[in-house]
Coordinates of C-alpha atoms in Angstrom, one line a residue:
M226 CA 44.4 -53.4 -45.4
D227 CA 40.7 -52.5 -45.6
T228 CA 40.0 -50.7 -42.3
T229 CA 36.3 -51.2 -42.8
L230 CA 36.8 -54.8 -41.8
Q231 CA 37.6 -53.6 -38.3
D232 CA 34.4 -51.5 -38.0
P233 CA 32.3 -53.0 -35.2
L234 CA 29.1 -51.8 -36.7
L235 CA 29.4 -53.6 -40.0
G236 CA 27.0 -56.5 -40.1
R237 CA 25.3 -55.4 -36.9
L238 CA 21.5 -55.0 -36.5
L239 CA 21.3 -51.6 -34.9
D240 CA 18.3 -51.0 -32.5
G241 CA 16.9 -54.3 -33.6
R242 CA 15.9 -52.9 -37.0
Y243 CA 18.7 -51.4 -39.1
R244 CA 21.2 -53.9 -40.6
V245 CA 24.5 -52.1 -41.3
D246 CA 25.9 -53.2 -44.6
A247 CA 28.7 -50.9 -45.7
R248 CA 30.5 -47.7 -44.7
I249 CA 29.9 -44.8 -47.0
A250 CA 31.9 -41.9 -45.5
V251 CA 33.6 -40.7 -42.4
G252 CA 33.2 -37.1 -41.3
G253 CA 34.4 -34.9 -38.5
M254 CA 31.5 -35.8 -36.2
A255 CA 29.9 -39.0 -37.5
T256 CA 30.2 -42.0 -39.9
V257 CA 27.7 -42.7 -42.6
Y258 CA 26.7 -46.2 -43.4
R259 CA 24.5 -47.9 -46.0
A260 CA 21.9 -50.0 -44.1
L261 CA 18.7 -51.9 -44.6
D262 CA 15.6 -51.1 -42.7
T263 CA 14.5 -54.7 -42.0
R264 CA 11.1 -53.6 -40.9
L265 CA 10.1 -51.7 -44.1
D266 CA 12.6 -53.5 -46.4
R267 CA 14.2 -50.4 -47.8
V268 CA 17.8 -49.2 -48.2
L269 CA 18.7 -46.1 -46.2
A270 CA 21.7 -44.2 -44.9
L271 CA 22.6 -44.4 -41.2
K272 CA 24.5 -41.4 -39.7
V273 CA 26.1 -42.7 -36.5
M274 CA 27.8 -40.2 -34.2
H275 CA 31.4 -41.0 -33.2
P276 CA 31.3 -42.9 -29.9
S277 CA 33.7 -40.3 -28.3
L278 CA 31.3 -37.5 -29.1
A279 CA 28.3 -39.5 -27.9
Q280 CA 29.5 -38.9 -24.4
D281 CA 29.0 -35.2 -24.9
A282 CA 25.5 -34.1 -24.1
A283 CA 25.8 -31.0 -26.2
F284 CA 26.7 -33.0 -29.3
V285 CA 24.0 -35.5 -28.7
E286 CA 21.5 -32.7 -28.4
R287 CA 22.7 -31.2 -31.7
F288 CA 22.4 -34.6 -33.3
I289 CA 18.8 -35.0 -32.2
R290 CA 18.1 -31.4 -33.2
E291 CA 19.2 -32.3 -36.8
A292 CA 16.5 -35.0 -36.9
R293 CA 13.8 -32.7 -35.7
S294 CA 14.8 -29.8 -37.9
V295 CA 15.2 -31.7 -41.2
A296 CA 12.0 -33.7 -40.6
R297 CA 10.2 -30.3 -40.8
L298 CA 11.8 -29.5 -44.1
A299 CA 9.5 -31.3 -46.6
H300 CA 11.5 -30.3 -49.7
P301 CA 12.6 -32.5 -52.7
N302 CA 16.1 -31.1 -52.5
V303 CA 16.7 -31.9 -48.8
V304 CA 17.8 -35.4 -47.7
Q305 CA 14.9 -36.7 -45.7
V306 CA 15.3 -37.9 -42.1
F307 CA 13.2 -41.0 -41.3
D308 CA 14.2 -41.8 -37.7
Q309 CA 16.5 -41.0 -34.8
G310 CA 17.6 -43.2 -31.9
A311 CA 20.3 -44.7 -29.8
D312 CA 21.6 -48.3 -29.2
E313 CA 24.2 -49.1 -26.6
G314 CA 26.1 -45.8 -26.9
Y315 CA 25.6 -45.5 -30.7
V316 CA 23.5 -42.4 -31.5
Y317 CA 22.1 -42.4 -35.0
L318 CA 19.9 -40.8 -37.6
A319 CA 18.2 -43.0 -40.3
M320 CA 18.1 -40.9 -43.5
E321 CA 17.2 -41.2 -47.2
Y322 CA 19.9 -43.0 -49.1
V323 CA 21.0 -41.2 -52.3
A324 CA 22.8 -43.4 -54.7
G325 CA 25.3 -41.3 -56.5
C326 CA 28.2 -39.0 -55.5
T327 CA 28.9 -35.7 -53.8
L328 CA 29.8 -32.4 -55.5
R329 CA 33.3 -32.8 -54.1
D330 CA 33.6 -36.1 -56.0
V331 CA 32.6 -34.3 -59.2
L332 CA 35.1 -31.4 -58.6
R333 CA 37.9 -33.8 -57.9
E334 CA 37.3 -35.7 -61.1
R335 CA 36.3 -32.9 -63.4
G336 CA 37.8 -29.8 -61.9
A337 CA 36.0 -26.6 -63.0
L338 CA 32.5 -27.1 -64.4
Q339 CA 30.8 -25.4 -67.3
P340 CA 28.7 -22.4 -66.1
R341 CA 25.5 -24.2 -67.1
A342 CA 26.4 -27.3 -65.0
A343 CA 27.4 -25.1 -62.0
L344 CA 24.1 -23.2 -62.1
D345 CA 22.2 -26.4 -62.6
I346 CA 23.7 -27.6 -59.3
L347 CA 23.5 -24.3 -57.4
E348 CA 19.8 -23.6 -58.1
P349 CA 18.4 -26.7 -56.3
V350 CA 20.9 -26.2 -53.4
L351 CA 19.6 -22.6 -53.0
A352 CA 16.0 -23.9 -53.2
A353 CA 16.7 -26.3 -50.4
L354 CA 18.4 -23.7 -48.2
G355 CA 15.6 -21.3 -49.0
A356 CA 13.1 -23.8 -47.5
A357 CA 15.3 -24.1 -44.4
H358 CA 15.6 -20.3 -44.0
R359 CA 11.8 -19.9 -44.4
A360 CA 11.4 -22.5 -41.6
G361 CA 13.7 -20.5 -39.4
F362 CA 16.9 -22.6 -39.7
V363 CA 20.5 -22.0 -40.9
H364 CA 22.6 -24.9 -42.3
R365 CA 26.0 -23.3 -41.2
D366 CA 28.1 -26.0 -43.0
M367 CA 27.5 -25.7 -46.7
K368 CA 30.3 -27.2 -48.8
P369 CA 30.6 -29.6 -51.8
E370 CA 30.7 -32.6 -49.4
N371 CA 27.2 -31.8 -48.3
V372 CA 25.7 -31.6 -51.9
L373 CA 24.6 -35.0 -53.1
I374 CA 24.1 -35.7 -56.8
G375 CA 22.0 -38.8 -57.4
D376 CA 22.5 -41.2 -60.3
D377 CA 19.2 -39.9 -61.6
G378 CA 20.5 -36.3 -61.6
R379 CA 18.6 -35.0 -58.6
V380 CA 20.5 -32.6 -56.3
K381 CA 20.0 -32.8 -52.5
V382 CA 21.5 -31.0 -49.6
A383 CA 22.6 -33.2 -46.7
D384 CA 24.2 -33.0 -43.3
F385 CA 22.0 -30.5 -41.3
G386 CA 24.1 -31.6 -38.3
L387 CA 25.0 -28.0 -37.5
V388 CA 21.6 -26.6 -38.2
R389 CA 20.5 -24.0 -35.7
A390 CA 17.7 -21.6 -35.2
V391 CA 18.3 -18.2 -36.9
D392 CA 18.7 -16.4 -33.6
T393 CA 21.4 -18.8 -32.3
V394 CA 25.0 -17.6 -32.5
T395 CA 27.2 -20.4 -31.3
D396 CA 26.8 -23.8 -29.8
S397 CA 26.3 -24.3 -26.1
T398 CA 30.1 -24.2 -25.4
G399 CA 30.7 -21.0 -27.2
S400 CA 32.5 -22.8 -30.1
V401 CA 32.1 -21.9 -33.7
L402 CA 31.3 -24.9 -36.0
G403 CA 31.9 -25.2 -39.7
T404 CA 34.5 -25.9 -42.3
V405 CA 37.3 -23.3 -42.6
S406 CA 37.2 -22.9 -46.3
Y407 CA 33.5 -21.8 -46.3
L408 CA 33.1 -19.8 -43.0
A409 CA 31.7 -16.3 -43.4
P410 CA 33.7 -13.5 -41.7
E411 CA 31.0 -12.9 -39.1
Q412 CA 31.1 -16.6 -38.1
I413 CA 34.9 -16.3 -37.6
E414 CA 34.9 -13.0 -35.7
R415 CA 31.7 -13.2 -33.6
G416 CA 30.2 -16.6 -34.1
I417 CA 27.1 -15.1 -35.7
A418 CA 25.1 -17.5 -37.9
D419 CA 22.0 -16.2 -39.8
P420 CA 20.9 -17.1 -43.3
R421 CA 23.6 -14.9 -44.9
V422 CA 26.4 -17.3 -43.7
D423 CA 24.8 -20.0 -46.0
V424 CA 24.7 -17.4 -48.8
Y425 CA 28.4 -16.7 -48.3
A426 CA 29.2 -20.4 -48.4
C427 CA 27.2 -20.8 -51.6
G428 CA 29.2 -18.0 -53.1
V429 CA 32.4 -19.8 -52.3
V430 CA 31.0 -23.1 -53.7
L431 CA 30.0 -21.3 -56.9
Y432 CA 33.5 -19.9 -57.3
E433 CA 34.9 -23.4 -56.7
M434 CA 32.6 -24.9 -59.3
L435 CA 33.6 -22.2 -61.9
T436 CA 37.3 -22.3 -61.3
G437 CA 38.1 -25.8 -59.9
E438 CA 39.8 -24.3 -56.8
K439 CA 38.9 -22.5 -53.6
P440 CA 39.2 -18.7 -53.4
H441 CA 41.2 -18.6 -50.2
R442 CA 44.0 -21.1 -49.7
G443 CA 46.8 -21.3 -47.3
D444 CA 49.4 -23.6 -45.6
S445 CA 47.3 -23.8 -42.5
P446 CA 43.7 -23.3 -41.5
A447 CA 44.7 -20.1 -39.7
Q448 CA 45.9 -18.5 -43.0
V449 CA 42.6 -19.5 -44.7
L450 CA 40.6 -17.9 -41.9
Y451 CA 42.7 -14.7 -42.0
R452 CA 42.1 -14.4 -45.8
H453 CA 38.3 -14.8 -45.3
L454 CA 38.5 -11.8 -42.9
N455 CA 40.8 -9.6 -44.9
E456 CA 40.5 -10.5 -48.6
D457 CA 37.6 -10.4 -51.0
V458 CA 36.7 -13.5 -53.0
P459 CA 38.3 -12.8 -56.4
P460 CA 36.2 -12.8 -59.5
P461 CA 36.2 -16.3 -61.2
S462 CA 37.2 -14.7 -64.5
A463 CA 40.6 -13.9 -63.0
S464 CA 41.3 -17.6 -62.9
V465 CA 39.2 -18.6 -65.9
P466 CA 39.5 -15.9 -68.6
G467 CA 36.4 -15.5 -70.7
L468 CA 33.8 -16.2 -68.0
A469 CA 30.8 -13.9 -68.3
G470 CA 30.5 -10.8 -66.2
P471 CA 27.1 -11.8 -64.5
L472 CA 28.9 -14.9 -63.0
D473 CA 31.5 -12.6 -61.5
E474 CA 28.7 -10.4 -60.1
L475 CA 26.9 -13.4 -58.6
V476 CA 30.1 -14.6 -56.8
A477 CA 30.8 -11.0 -55.6
V478 CA 27.4 -10.4 -54.2
A479 CA 27.0 -13.8 -52.5
S480 CA 30.5 -13.8 -51.0
A481 CA 30.7 -10.1 -49.9
R482 CA 32.7 -9.8 -46.7
A483 CA 30.1 -7.5 -45.1
A484 CA 26.9 -9.5 -44.3
A485 CA 24.7 -6.5 -45.1
D486 CA 26.0 -6.5 -48.7
R487 CA 24.8 -10.1 -49.3
P488 CA 21.2 -11.3 -50.2
S489 CA 19.4 -11.9 -46.9
T490 CA 18.3 -15.5 -47.7
A491 CA 19.1 -18.3 -50.1
A492 CA 15.7 -17.6 -51.8
E493 CA 16.8 -14.0 -52.6
L494 CA 20.1 -15.3 -54.0
L495 CA 18.2 -17.9 -56.1
A496 CA 16.2 -15.1 -57.7
R497 CA 19.4 -13.3 -58.6
V498 CA 20.9 -16.5 -60.0
R499 CA 17.9 -17.1 -62.3
T500 CA 18.0 -13.4 -63.5
A501 CA 21.7 -13.7 -64.3
R502 CA 21.2 -17.0 -66.0
A503 CA 18.5 -15.5 -68.3
A504 CA 20.9 -12.8 -69.3
L505 CA 23.6 -15.4 -70.4
S506 CA 23.9 -16.7 -73.9
D507 CA 24.2 -20.4 -74.7
A508 CA 27.8 -19.8 -75.6
A509 CA 28.5 -18.2 -72.2
L510 CA 26.7 -21.0 -70.3
D511 CA 28.5 -23.7 -72.3
A512 CA 32.0 -22.2 -72.0
V513 CA 34.5 -25.0 -71.6
P514 CA 36.6 -24.6 -68.5
P515 CA 40.4 -25.2 -68.3
L516 CA 42.0 -28.4 -67.0
A517 CA 41.0 -28.9 -63.4
R518 CA 43.2 -28.2 -60.4
A519 CA 40.6 -29.3 -57.8
G520 CA 42.5 -32.4 -56.7
E521 CA 45.4 -30.3 -55.3
H522 CA 43.7 -28.8 -52.3
D523 CA 44.3 -30.0 -48.7
R524 CA 41.3 -32.4 -48.1
S525 CA 41.7 -31.9 -44.3
E526 CA 40.1 -28.5 -44.8
D527 CA 36.9 -30.2 -46.0
R528 CA 36.2 -31.7 -42.6
T529 CA 33.7 -30.0 -40.3
S530 CA 35.6 -28.6 -37.3
V531 CA 34.9 -27.3 -33.9
L532 CA 36.9 -24.2 -33.5
S533 CA 37.2 -22.3 -30.2
G534 CA 35.3 -19.1 -30.7
P535 CA 35.1 -16.4 -31.3
M536 CA 38.4 -17.0 -33.1
I537 CA 39.7 -13.4 -33.2
R538 CA 41.5 -11.9 -30.3
T539 CA 43.5 -8.6 -30.2
L540 CA 46.9 -8.4 -28.5
P541 CA 48.7 -5.1 -27.7
V542 CA 52.2 -4.8 -29.2
G543 CA 54.0 -1.9 -27.6
D544 CA 52.8 1.5 -28.7
D545 CA 51.8 0.2 -32.1
E546 CA 48.4 -0.7 -33.3
P547 CA 46.9 -3.9 -31.8
T548 CA 47.7 -7.1 -33.7
T549 CA 44.9 -9.4 -34.7
V550 CA 45.6 -13.1 -34.1
V551 CA 43.5 -15.9 -35.6
S552 CA 43.3 -18.8 -33.1
V553 CA 43.0 -22.4 -34.2
P554 CA 42.8 -25.7 -32.3
A555 CA 46.1 -27.0 -31.0
T556 CA 45.8 -30.1 -33.2
E557 CA 46.2 -27.8 -36.2
H558 CA 49.4 -26.1 -35.1
T559 CA 52.7 -27.2 -36.7
A560 CA 55.2 -28.5 -34.2
R561 CA 58.7 -27.1 -34.3
L562 CA 62.0 -28.7 -33.1
G563 CA 64.5 -26.2 -31.7
S564 CA 68.2 -26.5 -32.2
E565 CA 69.1 -25.9 -28.5
G566 CA 71.1 -28.7 -27.0
L567 CA 72.3 -30.1 -30.3
P568 CA 76.1 -30.6 -30.6
P569 CA 77.8 -28.4 -33.2
S570 CA 78.5 -30.2 -36.4
R571 CA 82.1 -30.6 -37.6
S572 CA 83.1 -28.8 -40.7
P573 CA 83.7 -31.3 -43.6
R574 CA 86.0 -28.9 -45.5
R575 CA 89.2 -30.1 -43.9
G576 CA 88.5 -33.8 -44.7
L577 CA 87.4 -33.0 -48.3
A578 CA 90.6 -31.0 -48.9
R579 CA 92.6 -34.0 -48.0
R580 CA 90.6 -36.4 -50.2
G581 CA 90.8 -34.1 -53.2
P582 CA 88.4 -33.3 -56.1
L583 CA 88.0 -37.0 -57.1
A584 CA 86.5 -37.9 -53.7
L585 CA 84.2 -34.9 -53.9
V586 CA 82.9 -35.9 -57.3
M587 CA 82.4 -39.5 -56.2
G588 CA 80.5 -38.3 -53.2
V589 CA 78.2 -36.1 -55.2
L590 CA 77.5 -38.9 -57.7
L591 CA 76.8 -41.3 -54.8
V592 CA 74.3 -38.9 -53.3
L593 CA 72.6 -38.2 -56.6
G594 CA 72.4 -41.9 -57.4
L595 CA 71.0 -42.8 -54.0
G596 CA 68.5 -40.0 -54.1
G597 CA 67.4 -40.8 -57.6
G598 CA 66.9 -44.4 -56.6
I599 CA 64.8 -43.5 -53.6
W600 CA 62.8 -41.0 -55.7
Y601 CA 62.2 -43.7 -58.3
I602 CA 61.1 -46.3 -55.8
N603 CA 58.7 -43.9 -53.9
S604 CA 57.5 -41.6 -56.7
G605 CA 59.3 -41.7 -60.0
Q606 CA 57.8 -45.0 -61.2
F607 CA 54.2 -43.8 -60.4
T608 CA 51.9 -41.4 -62.0
E609 CA 48.3 -40.3 -61.5
V610 CA 45.3 -41.2 -63.7
P611 CA 44.4 -37.8 -65.3
P612 CA 40.9 -36.4 -65.3
L613 CA 39.0 -38.2 -68.0
L614 CA 35.3 -37.9 -67.0
A615 CA 33.1 -36.5 -69.8
K616 CA 36.1 -36.6 -72.3
T617 CA 35.6 -38.3 -75.6
E618 CA 37.3 -41.7 -76.1
S619 CA 39.9 -40.1 -78.4
Q620 CA 40.6 -37.3 -75.9
A621 CA 40.9 -39.9 -73.1
R622 CA 43.4 -42.0 -75.2
D623 CA 45.5 -38.9 -75.9
R624 CA 45.6 -37.9 -72.2
L625 CA 46.5 -41.4 -71.1
S626 CA 49.3 -41.5 -73.7
D627 CA 50.6 -38.1 -72.5
A628 CA 50.6 -39.4 -68.9
G629 CA 52.7 -42.5 -70.0
L630 CA 49.8 -44.9 -69.5
E631 CA 48.2 -47.5 -71.8
V632 CA 44.5 -47.9 -72.6
G633 CA 43.1 -51.1 -71.2
D634 CA 39.7 -52.6 -71.7
V635 CA 37.1 -50.3 -73.3
S636 CA 33.5 -51.1 -72.4
R637 CA 30.3 -49.3 -73.1
R638 CA 27.3 -48.6 -70.9
F639 CA 24.0 -46.8 -71.2
S640 CA 23.8 -43.5 -69.3
D641 CA 21.0 -40.9 -69.0
T642 CA 23.4 -38.2 -67.7
V643 CA 26.7 -38.7 -69.6
E644 CA 26.8 -37.6 -73.2
R645 CA 27.2 -40.4 -75.8
G646 CA 30.8 -41.2 -76.6
T647 CA 32.3 -39.7 -73.5
V648 CA 33.9 -41.3 -70.5
I649 CA 31.7 -42.4 -67.6
S650 CA 34.4 -43.9 -65.3
T651 CA 37.9 -45.3 -65.3
D652 CA 39.6 -48.2 -63.5
P653 CA 41.8 -47.3 -61.7
G654 CA 39.9 -44.1 -60.8
V655 CA 40.9 -40.6 -61.7
G656 CA 43.7 -39.3 -59.4
E657 CA 44.8 -42.8 -58.2
R658 CA 48.5 -43.6 -58.4
V659 CA 49.5 -46.2 -60.9
R660 CA 52.9 -47.3 -62.3
G661 CA 54.0 -45.8 -65.5
G662 CA 53.0 -47.9 -68.5
D663 CA 50.1 -49.5 -66.7
A664 CA 46.7 -49.8 -68.5
V665 CA 43.6 -47.9 -67.5
S666 CA 40.2 -49.3 -68.4
L667 CA 37.6 -47.0 -69.8
V668 CA 33.8 -47.1 -69.6
I669 CA 32.3 -45.1 -72.5
S670 CA 28.7 -43.8 -72.5
S671 CA 26.3 -45.2 -75.1
G672 CA 23.9 -42.4 -74.3
P673 CA 20.5 -43.1 -72.9
K674 CA 19.0 -46.6 -73.5
V675 CA 16.2 -46.3 -76.0
V676 CA 13.5 -49.0 -76.1
K677 CA 10.3 -49.5 -78.1
I678 CA 7.0 -49.5 -76.2
P679 CA 5.6 -53.0 -76.6
S680 CA 2.1 -53.8 -77.7
V681 CA 0.1 -54.9 -74.7
E682 CA -3.4 -54.4 -76.1
G683 CA -5.8 -57.2 -74.9
R684 CA -3.5 -58.4 -72.2
P685 CA -4.6 -58.5 -68.5
L686 CA -3.3 -55.6 -66.5
D687 CA -0.7 -57.5 -64.5
Q688 CA 0.7 -59.1 -67.7
A689 CA 0.9 -55.7 -69.4
R690 CA 2.8 -54.3 -66.4
K691 CA 5.3 -57.1 -66.5
A692 CA 5.8 -56.7 -70.3
L693 CA 6.6 -53.0 -69.8
E694 CA 9.0 -53.8 -66.9
D695 CA 10.8 -56.5 -69.0
Q696 CA 11.4 -53.9 -71.6
G697 CA 12.9 -51.5 -69.1
L698 CA 9.9 -49.2 -68.8
K699 CA 7.8 -48.2 -65.8
P700 CA 4.1 -48.9 -65.6
G701 CA 2.5 -45.5 -65.1
M702 CA -1.0 -44.2 -64.3
V703 CA -3.9 -46.5 -64.9
T704 CA -7.2 -45.1 -66.3
R705 CA -10.3 -47.1 -67.2
A706 CA -12.7 -46.8 -70.1
F707 CA -15.6 -48.7 -71.7
S708 CA -14.8 -51.0 -74.6
E709 CA -17.1 -53.2 -76.7
S710 CA -14.2 -55.3 -77.9
V711 CA -11.7 -55.6 -75.0
P712 CA -12.7 -57.7 -72.0
Q713 CA -13.0 -56.1 -68.7
G714 CA -9.6 -55.8 -66.9
S715 CA -7.5 -56.0 -70.0
V716 CA -5.5 -53.2 -71.6
I717 CA -7.1 -51.1 -74.4
G718 CA -4.0 -49.1 -75.2
T719 CA -0.9 -47.2 -73.9
D720 CA 0.3 -43.6 -73.8
P721 CA 2.7 -43.3 -75.6
A722 CA 1.4 -45.7 -78.1
A723 CA 2.9 -49.1 -78.9
G724 CA 6.0 -48.9 -81.2
T725 CA 7.0 -45.5 -79.9
E726 CA 10.7 -45.2 -78.9
R727 CA 11.4 -43.8 -75.4
R728 CA 14.2 -43.8 -72.9
A729 CA 14.5 -46.8 -70.6
G730 CA 12.7 -45.9 -67.3
T731 CA 10.0 -43.9 -69.0
A732 CA 6.6 -44.2 -67.4
V733 CA 3.9 -45.6 -69.7
A734 CA 0.2 -44.9 -68.9
L735 CA -2.3 -47.7 -69.4
V736 CA -5.9 -47.6 -70.4
V737 CA -7.8 -50.6 -69.0
S738 CA -11.2 -51.8 -70.2
K739 CA -14.3 -51.5 -68.0
G740 CA -16.0 -53.9 -70.4
A741 CA -19.0 -53.2 -72.6
P742 CA -21.1 -50.3 -71.3
V743 CA -24.4 -51.2 -69.6
D744 CA -27.2 -48.7 -68.7
V745 CA -28.0 -49.4 -65.0
P746 CA -31.7 -50.2 -64.7
D747 CA -33.8 -48.6 -61.9
V748 CA -34.7 -51.3 -59.3
T749 CA -35.6 -49.1 -56.4
G750 CA -39.0 -49.9 -54.9
T751 CA -38.9 -53.5 -56.1
E752 CA -38.6 -56.7 -54.1
L753 CA -35.1 -58.1 -53.7
D754 CA -35.6 -61.2 -55.9
E755 CA -37.1 -59.1 -58.7
A756 CA -34.2 -56.6 -58.5
R757 CA -31.6 -59.4 -58.6
A758 CA -33.2 -61.0 -61.7
E759 CA -33.4 -57.7 -63.6
L760 CA -29.7 -56.7 -62.8
R761 CA -28.3 -60.2 -63.7
A762 CA -30.2 -60.1 -67.0
A763 CA -28.4 -56.9 -67.8
G764 CA -25.0 -58.6 -67.2
L765 CA -24.4 -57.1 -63.8
K766 CA -23.6 -58.6 -60.4
V767 CA -25.5 -57.8 -57.2
R768 CA -24.2 -57.0 -53.7
I769 CA -26.5 -56.4 -50.7
D770 CA -25.4 -53.6 -48.3
P771 CA -25.7 -55.1 -44.8
Q772 CA -26.9 -51.7 -43.5
E773 CA -30.7 -51.2 -44.1
V774 CA -32.0 -47.6 -44.4
H775 CA -35.3 -45.8 -43.8
S776 CA -37.1 -44.9 -47.0
Q777 CA -40.5 -44.3 -48.5
H778 CA -40.5 -47.9 -49.8
E779 CA -41.9 -50.8 -47.8
R780 CA -39.7 -52.8 -45.6
G781 CA -37.6 -55.3 -47.6
Q782 CA -37.9 -53.5 -50.9
V783 CA -34.8 -51.8 -52.6
A784 CA -34.4 -48.4 -51.1
Q785 CA -31.2 -47.3 -52.8
Q786 CA -28.7 -48.5 -55.5
S787 CA -25.2 -47.7 -56.5
P788 CA -24.4 -46.8 -59.3
R789 CA -27.6 -44.9 -59.6
P790 CA -30.3 -45.6 -62.2
G791 CA -29.4 -44.4 -65.7
E792 CA -25.6 -44.3 -65.0
R793 CA -23.3 -46.5 -67.1
A794 CA -21.5 -49.5 -65.7
G795 CA -19.2 -52.1 -67.3
E796 CA -20.5 -55.5 -68.1
G797 CA -19.8 -57.7 -65.0
D798 CA -19.7 -54.7 -62.7
T799 CA -21.3 -55.0 -59.2
I800 CA -24.4 -53.0 -58.3
T801 CA -24.8 -52.5 -54.5
L802 CA -28.4 -52.5 -53.2
A803 CA -29.5 -51.1 -49.8
L804 CA -32.8 -52.5 -48.5
S805 CA -35.5 -50.4 -46.9
K806 CA -36.4 -50.6 -43.2
G807 CA -39.7 -48.8 -44.1
P808 CA -40.4 -45.1 -43.6
E809 CA -39.1 -43.4 -40.5
M810 CA -42.0 -42.4 -38.3
I811 CA -41.9 -38.9 -36.8
E812 CA -44.2 -37.2 -34.3
V813 CA -46.2 -34.4 -35.9
P814 CA -45.6 -31.0 -34.2
D815 CA -48.6 -28.8 -33.2
V816 CA -48.8 -25.8 -35.4
T817 CA -52.4 -24.7 -35.0
G818 CA -52.9 -21.1 -34.2
R819 CA -49.6 -20.1 -35.8
S820 CA -49.0 -18.1 -38.9
V821 CA -48.7 -20.1 -42.2
D822 CA -45.0 -19.1 -42.6
E823 CA -44.1 -20.1 -39.0
A824 CA -46.0 -23.4 -39.3
T825 CA -44.4 -24.3 -42.6
A826 CA -40.9 -23.7 -41.2
T827 CA -41.6 -25.8 -38.2
L828 CA -42.9 -28.8 -40.2
E829 CA -40.2 -28.7 -42.8
A830 CA -37.5 -28.6 -40.1
A831 CA -39.1 -31.8 -38.6
G832 CA -38.8 -33.5 -42.0
F833 CA -42.3 -33.1 -43.5
E834 CA -43.7 -31.6 -46.7
V835 CA -46.5 -28.9 -46.3
D836 CA -49.7 -28.5 -48.3
E837 CA -52.1 -25.6 -47.7
D838 CA -55.9 -25.9 -47.8
R839 CA -57.3 -22.4 -47.8
G840 CA -60.9 -22.8 -49.0
L841 CA -62.8 -19.9 -50.4
L842 CA -62.0 -17.3 -47.7
G843 CA -58.6 -18.6 -46.7
I844 CA -56.8 -16.6 -49.3
F845 CA -57.4 -13.5 -47.1
R846 CA -56.2 -15.1 -43.8
D847 CA -52.9 -16.3 -42.4
T848 CA -53.6 -18.4 -39.4
V849 CA -53.6 -22.2 -39.2
K850 CA -57.0 -23.4 -37.9
S851 CA -56.3 -27.2 -38.0
Q852 CA -53.8 -29.7 -39.4
S853 CA -53.9 -33.3 -40.8
P854 CA -52.5 -35.6 -39.5
S855 CA -53.2 -34.1 -36.1
A856 CA -50.6 -32.9 -33.6
G857 CA -49.1 -35.8 -31.6
D858 CA -49.7 -38.4 -34.3
K859 CA -46.8 -40.1 -36.0
A860 CA -46.3 -39.9 -39.8
P861 CA -43.6 -41.1 -42.2
K862 CA -40.7 -38.8 -42.6
G863 CA -41.1 -36.9 -45.8
S864 CA -44.9 -37.3 -45.9
T865 CA -47.2 -34.3 -46.4
I866 CA -49.0 -32.4 -43.6
T867 CA -52.1 -30.5 -44.7
L868 CA -52.7 -27.1 -43.1
R869 CA -56.3 -25.7 -43.1
I870 CA -56.4 -21.9 -43.2
R871 CA -59.9 -20.5 -42.5

């Protein structure tokens, strides 16, 4: 039965805005849904805290802190948070929806990755964490589940629900939060969380991508934690012979047990990754890993847990050295049934001796037959779909045949990310249980879809855009240019040019005609009717600016025009005219008796031009004897004041 049908949030309009359409994932602290923002008409992801945790003020505060923290991280590799709120006990975050899968999905399906692919994923993860570290935050829960890989190939880091300030050690209850397989030793021992715990987790993730399995495994979370504390992460080449030495060194330095031996931030580790990558040959980067074992691990270890912390305590045992005990929550302990109180079983030997060898043989055959039947009903008739992603069609057929399965429908689909001729997906999916002999359908990549750029020359802009979209292309940047032959508003050409082959989804730039070029005539200082007639005769339209301006021209005449005289405009373009209110009249300051320099500065500051009248003897003097216009009179702004120096 599909349990999502019982989810009370499905179909609900949360907070009067977000319509919950489907459940994407369930985590240790929250459930993630695909939703529609009905106000902005966009698809997004809603992360809704489990109702039981919403009653805990500390968890609610942590949830709100995630929204505030991630909203500050404006980075292309961080999942963006749009909104945060609560509705009738449901505390939620509205986040960017990334259509695609998680790194965990990739590891389950493919197992170990080629080094090039592993580094291609690790670098944007470190870039995102580096931005968080620079902003003063630590993620604290890095793992493949929190690395999203979009259908377009973009890598983003999600789930900053445990993000804390760098100087914060544990949560408000003293608990250590995280996922046991990726906790750094200092997190386990002392609850310390600085950027180096994210570096450690990235080292573990890199090991897992290169080998297809986690470095520390155990029958219980307690065993995993113990190994983090007491065992180094082994070199990946121990599990995958032939891996290059720089990859071993990267894993070793990132996952060093002593925090001081690790890079101090993700940005520092990113620099080392790029240096190591530059030293690797193409052959080393493209080394083919062995068949994956990633699907075997206990998925319960992938959940974020709240662990009582610090999780190390020391107990004295007699006169010997103290014994270190790793504490785990009670829910993770294995219950045991004691034998006390059970009646002793009767020995079957005496009865068997009486029945003889024939009865013994019959009993054994009966047990074997019954056991074999039960095994066949429960497991024997089933098998798992083997890992087929990125395998060629021939390889996929061979693997299905080896697994006792048939090949069903084979369809083909364009893909920008999966190599031509290799498997994109299967139905049933990889790892699912099917009956022996059942058919598995394959979807094979046809490679990227390639289309020809259509000819849109001479078409109006909106029609050209639609023609590009119909062809599977994206209309790109629009620039405008003069054209004697193409009407204004129609397309002159495209970049790339028509007939060029490009991948579907490529952006195509458009050059749109501004019409035939026209030299804008100078109509300033003319009457409005005269200006209109002259501009219309040049093939231009006229618009009157409602705001009149002061100018040297008489009231009602054209004071300014845009575009300016002499500039080029397209035929049919609009010229905006501003009419004059007449000159602005300003009171003339009194500068008589002042030095020429002082008088000139005062008049120019008031908005006047200055002319000097020195006469025959004035060239030897420097004092203003009179001025025209006289002090106190009003004169047009910009007019000339004559100073007489005698």
